[in-house]
mmCIF file of C-alpha atoms and ligand atoms in Angstrom:
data_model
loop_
_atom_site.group_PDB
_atom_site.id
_atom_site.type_symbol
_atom_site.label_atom_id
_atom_site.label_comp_id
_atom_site.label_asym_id
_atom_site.label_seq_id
_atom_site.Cartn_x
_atom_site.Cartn_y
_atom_site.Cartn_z
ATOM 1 C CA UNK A 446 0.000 0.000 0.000
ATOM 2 C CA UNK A 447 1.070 3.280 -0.556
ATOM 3 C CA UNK A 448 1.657 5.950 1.432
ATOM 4 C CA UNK A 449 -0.711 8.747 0.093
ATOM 5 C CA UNK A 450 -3.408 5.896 0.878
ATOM 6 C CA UNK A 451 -2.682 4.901 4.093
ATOM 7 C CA UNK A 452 -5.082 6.271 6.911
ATOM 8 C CA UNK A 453 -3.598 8.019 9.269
ATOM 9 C CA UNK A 454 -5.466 9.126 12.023
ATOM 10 C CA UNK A 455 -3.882 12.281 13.455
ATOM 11 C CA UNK A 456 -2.616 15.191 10.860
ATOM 12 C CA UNK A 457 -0.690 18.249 11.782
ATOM 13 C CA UNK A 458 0.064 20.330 8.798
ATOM 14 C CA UNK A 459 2.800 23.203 9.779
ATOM 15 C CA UNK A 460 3.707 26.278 8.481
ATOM 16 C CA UNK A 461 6.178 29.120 9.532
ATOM 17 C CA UNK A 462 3.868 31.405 11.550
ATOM 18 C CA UNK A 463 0.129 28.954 11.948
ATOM 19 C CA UNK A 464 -1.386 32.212 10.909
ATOM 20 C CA UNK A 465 -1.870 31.807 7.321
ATOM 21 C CA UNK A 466 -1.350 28.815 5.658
ATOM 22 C CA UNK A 467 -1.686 25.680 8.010
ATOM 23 C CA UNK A 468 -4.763 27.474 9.651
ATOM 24 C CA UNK A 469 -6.245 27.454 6.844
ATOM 25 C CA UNK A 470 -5.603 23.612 5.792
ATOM 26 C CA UNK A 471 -6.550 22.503 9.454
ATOM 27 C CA UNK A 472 -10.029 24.743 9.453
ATOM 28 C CA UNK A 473 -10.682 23.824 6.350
ATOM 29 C CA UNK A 474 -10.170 20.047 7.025
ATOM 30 C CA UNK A 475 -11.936 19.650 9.524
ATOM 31 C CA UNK A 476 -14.803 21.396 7.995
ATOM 32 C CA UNK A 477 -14.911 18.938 5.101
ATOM 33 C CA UNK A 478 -14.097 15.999 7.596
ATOM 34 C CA UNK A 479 -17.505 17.447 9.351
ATOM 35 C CA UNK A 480 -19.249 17.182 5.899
ATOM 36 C CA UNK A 481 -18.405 13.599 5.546
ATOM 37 C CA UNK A 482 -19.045 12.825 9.502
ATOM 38 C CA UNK A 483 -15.404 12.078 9.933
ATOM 39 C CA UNK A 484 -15.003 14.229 12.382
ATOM 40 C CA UNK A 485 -14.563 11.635 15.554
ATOM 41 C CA UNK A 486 -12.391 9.354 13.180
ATOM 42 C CA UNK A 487 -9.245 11.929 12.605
ATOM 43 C CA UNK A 488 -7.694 14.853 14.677
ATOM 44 C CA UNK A 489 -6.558 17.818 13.051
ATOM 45 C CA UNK A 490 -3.927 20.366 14.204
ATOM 46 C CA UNK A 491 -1.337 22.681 12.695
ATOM 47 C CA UNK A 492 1.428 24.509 14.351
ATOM 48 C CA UNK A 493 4.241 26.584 13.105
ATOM 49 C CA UNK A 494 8.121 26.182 13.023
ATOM 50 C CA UNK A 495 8.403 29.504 14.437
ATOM 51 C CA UNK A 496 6.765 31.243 17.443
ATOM 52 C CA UNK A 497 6.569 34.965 16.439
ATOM 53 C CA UNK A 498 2.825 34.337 16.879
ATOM 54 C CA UNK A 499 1.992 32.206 19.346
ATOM 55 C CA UNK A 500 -1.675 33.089 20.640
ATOM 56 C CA UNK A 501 -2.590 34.569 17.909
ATOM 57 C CA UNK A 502 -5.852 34.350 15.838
ATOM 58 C CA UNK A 503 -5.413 33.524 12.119
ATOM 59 C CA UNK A 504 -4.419 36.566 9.900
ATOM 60 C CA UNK A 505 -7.735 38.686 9.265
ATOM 61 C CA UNK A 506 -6.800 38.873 5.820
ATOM 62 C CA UNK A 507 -6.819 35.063 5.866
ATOM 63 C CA UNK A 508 -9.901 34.577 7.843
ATOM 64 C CA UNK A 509 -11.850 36.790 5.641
ATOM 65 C CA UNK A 510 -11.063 35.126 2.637
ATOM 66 C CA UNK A 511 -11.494 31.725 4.096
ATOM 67 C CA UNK A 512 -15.315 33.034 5.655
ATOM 68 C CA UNK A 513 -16.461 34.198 2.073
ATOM 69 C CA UNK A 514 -15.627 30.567 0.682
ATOM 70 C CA UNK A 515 -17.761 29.364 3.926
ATOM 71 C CA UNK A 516 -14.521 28.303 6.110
ATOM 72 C CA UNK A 517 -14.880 29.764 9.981
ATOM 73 C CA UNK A 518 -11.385 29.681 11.003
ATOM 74 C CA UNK A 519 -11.782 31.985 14.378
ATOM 75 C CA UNK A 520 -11.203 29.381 17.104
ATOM 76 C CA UNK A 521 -8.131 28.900 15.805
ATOM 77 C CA UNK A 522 -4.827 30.079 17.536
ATOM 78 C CA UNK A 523 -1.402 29.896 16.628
ATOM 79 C CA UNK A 524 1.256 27.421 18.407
ATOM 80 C CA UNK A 525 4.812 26.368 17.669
ATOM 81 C CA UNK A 526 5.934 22.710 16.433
ATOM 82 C CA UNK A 527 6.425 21.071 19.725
ATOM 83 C CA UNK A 528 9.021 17.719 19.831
ATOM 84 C CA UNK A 529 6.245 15.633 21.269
ATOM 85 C CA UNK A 530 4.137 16.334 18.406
ATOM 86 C CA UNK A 531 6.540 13.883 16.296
ATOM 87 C CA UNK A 532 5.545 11.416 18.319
ATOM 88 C CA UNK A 533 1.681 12.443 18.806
ATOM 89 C CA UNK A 534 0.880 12.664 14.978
ATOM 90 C CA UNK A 535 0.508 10.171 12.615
ATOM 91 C CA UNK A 536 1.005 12.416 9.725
ATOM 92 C CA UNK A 537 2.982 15.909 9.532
ATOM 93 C CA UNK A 538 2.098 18.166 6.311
ATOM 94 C CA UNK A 539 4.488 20.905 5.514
ATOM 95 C CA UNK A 540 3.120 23.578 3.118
ATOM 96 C CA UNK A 541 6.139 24.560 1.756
ATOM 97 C CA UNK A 542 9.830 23.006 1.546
ATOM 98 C CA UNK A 543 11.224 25.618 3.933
ATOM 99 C CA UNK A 544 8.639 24.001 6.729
ATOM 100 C CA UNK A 545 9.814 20.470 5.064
ATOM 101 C CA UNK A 546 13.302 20.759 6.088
ATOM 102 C CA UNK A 547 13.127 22.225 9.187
ATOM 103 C CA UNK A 548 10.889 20.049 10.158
ATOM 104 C CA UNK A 549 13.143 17.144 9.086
ATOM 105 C CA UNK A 550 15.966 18.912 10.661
ATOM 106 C CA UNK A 551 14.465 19.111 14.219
ATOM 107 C CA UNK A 552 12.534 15.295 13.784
ATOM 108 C CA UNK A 553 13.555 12.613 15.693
ATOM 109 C CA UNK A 554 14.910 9.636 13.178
ATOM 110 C CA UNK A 555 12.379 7.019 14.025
ATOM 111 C CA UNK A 556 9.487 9.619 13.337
ATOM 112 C CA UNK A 557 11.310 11.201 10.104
ATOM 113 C CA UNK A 558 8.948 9.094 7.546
ATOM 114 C CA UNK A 559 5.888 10.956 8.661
ATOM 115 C CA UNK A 560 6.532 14.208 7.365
ATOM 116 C CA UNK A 561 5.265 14.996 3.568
ATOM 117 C CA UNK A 562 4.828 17.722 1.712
ATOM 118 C CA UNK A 563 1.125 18.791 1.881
ATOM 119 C CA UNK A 564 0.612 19.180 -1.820
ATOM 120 C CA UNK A 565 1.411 15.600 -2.722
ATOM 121 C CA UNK A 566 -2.430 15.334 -2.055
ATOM 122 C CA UNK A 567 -3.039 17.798 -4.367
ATOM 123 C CA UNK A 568 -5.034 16.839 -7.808
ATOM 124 C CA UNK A 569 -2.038 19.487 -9.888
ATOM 125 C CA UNK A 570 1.370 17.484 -9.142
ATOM 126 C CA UNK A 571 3.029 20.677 -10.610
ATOM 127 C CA UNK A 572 3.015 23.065 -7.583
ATOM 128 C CA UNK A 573 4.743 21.360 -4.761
ATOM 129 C CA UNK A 574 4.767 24.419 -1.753
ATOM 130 C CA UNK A 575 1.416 26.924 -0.610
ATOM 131 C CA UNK A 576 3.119 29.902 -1.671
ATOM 132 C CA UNK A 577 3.162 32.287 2.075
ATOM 133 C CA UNK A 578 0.606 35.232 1.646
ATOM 134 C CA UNK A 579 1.789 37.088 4.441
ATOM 135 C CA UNK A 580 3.600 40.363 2.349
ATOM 136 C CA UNK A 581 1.656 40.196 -0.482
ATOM 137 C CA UNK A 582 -1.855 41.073 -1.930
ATOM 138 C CA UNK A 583 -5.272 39.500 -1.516
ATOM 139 C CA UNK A 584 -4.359 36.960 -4.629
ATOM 140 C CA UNK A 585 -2.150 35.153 -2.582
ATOM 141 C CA UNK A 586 -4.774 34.526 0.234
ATOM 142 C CA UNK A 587 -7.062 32.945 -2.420
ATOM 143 C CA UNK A 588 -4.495 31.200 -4.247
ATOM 144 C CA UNK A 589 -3.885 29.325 -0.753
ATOM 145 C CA UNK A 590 -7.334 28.717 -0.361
ATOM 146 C CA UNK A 591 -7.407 27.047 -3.752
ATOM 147 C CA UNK A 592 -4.667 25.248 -2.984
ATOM 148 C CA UNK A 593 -5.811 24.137 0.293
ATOM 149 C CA UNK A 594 -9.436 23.018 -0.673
ATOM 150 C CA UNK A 595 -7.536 20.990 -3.885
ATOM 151 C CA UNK A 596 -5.606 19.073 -1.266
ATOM 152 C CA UNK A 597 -7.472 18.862 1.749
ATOM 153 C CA UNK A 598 -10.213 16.939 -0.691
ATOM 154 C CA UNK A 599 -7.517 14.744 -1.712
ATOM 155 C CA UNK A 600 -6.964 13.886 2.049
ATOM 156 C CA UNK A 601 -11.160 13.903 2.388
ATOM 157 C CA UNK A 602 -10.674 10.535 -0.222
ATOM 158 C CA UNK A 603 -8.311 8.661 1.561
ATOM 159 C CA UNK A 604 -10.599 8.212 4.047
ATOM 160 C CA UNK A 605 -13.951 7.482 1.952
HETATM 161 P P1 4NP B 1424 2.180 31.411 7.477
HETATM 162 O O1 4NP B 1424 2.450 32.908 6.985
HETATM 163 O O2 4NP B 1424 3.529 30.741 7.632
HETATM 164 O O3 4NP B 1424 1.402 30.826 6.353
HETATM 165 O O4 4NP B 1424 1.424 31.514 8.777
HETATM 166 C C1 4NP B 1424 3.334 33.775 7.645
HETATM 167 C C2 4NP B 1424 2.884 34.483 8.731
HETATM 168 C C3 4NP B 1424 3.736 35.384 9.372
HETATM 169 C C4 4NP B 1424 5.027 35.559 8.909
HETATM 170 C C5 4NP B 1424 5.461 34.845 7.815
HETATM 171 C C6 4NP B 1424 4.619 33.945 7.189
HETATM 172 N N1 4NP B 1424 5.890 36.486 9.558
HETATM 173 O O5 4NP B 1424 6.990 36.694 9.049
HETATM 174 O O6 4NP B 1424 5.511 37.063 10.584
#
């Protein structure tokens, strides 16, 4: 069996600050997981590699875009990667390959096979990171949303 269909049951997709990007995946997730009453059968986090916002609420810019598309992201709040969560997770997303190698930098060996790049569940195997919004215009905040719906559905079917 492959990996991509494998079902893991704990996903923690990671980003720099958990204020754009991996928000965004995790709300939006767990929304569709709610849709398909998978809700009790997977846990969904995200976290970032660094901690410059730690507490925080999603980007407003982010959580406005997400809203108009019908994705609530304001329970959310921003944490750091953790070393425990290596252990805890059965699957660790990183939306871009800056988050991919830290990540593999920091992770334990035994736990090192459980990191992916996010978009390898994306339907477009042509764009391999989320691109980060943060200093740019309101395209990039729906360009990650189109991003993120494209592969959190290709998660969705791994576990229909
Ligand atoms: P994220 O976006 O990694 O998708 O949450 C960013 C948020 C904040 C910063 C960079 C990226 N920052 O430099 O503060």
């Amino acid at each position: 069996m492959s990996q991509l269909s494998s079902k893991p049951e704990s996903i923690l997709f990671v980003c720099l600050g958990n204020i754009c990007r991996s928000p965004t995946a995790h709300g939006v997730l767990e929304s569709m997981l709610m849709g398909a009453g998978l809700q009790n059968r997977i846990v969904v986090d995200s976290a970032g590699t660094g901690a410059y916002h730690v507490g925080n609420k999603p980007d407003s810019r982010m959580m406005k875009a997400s809203l108009q598309r019908g994705f609530d992201l304001s329970h959310l709040r921003a944490r750091a990667v953790h070393q425990s969560d290596f252990e805890r997770f059965s699957l660790i997303l990183a939306m871009d390959l800056e988050n991919y190698h830290d990540l593999k930098e920091v992770c334990p060996k035994e736990y090192q096979d459980k990191i992916k790049m996010f978009l390898t569940y994306a339907s477009n195997n042509s764009v391999v990171s989320v691109p980060d919004p943060y200093y740019g215009g309101e395209d990039g905040f729906e360009e990650v949303l189109d991003l993120v719906e494209d592969a959190c559905s290709g998660i969705l079917k791994t576990f229909l």
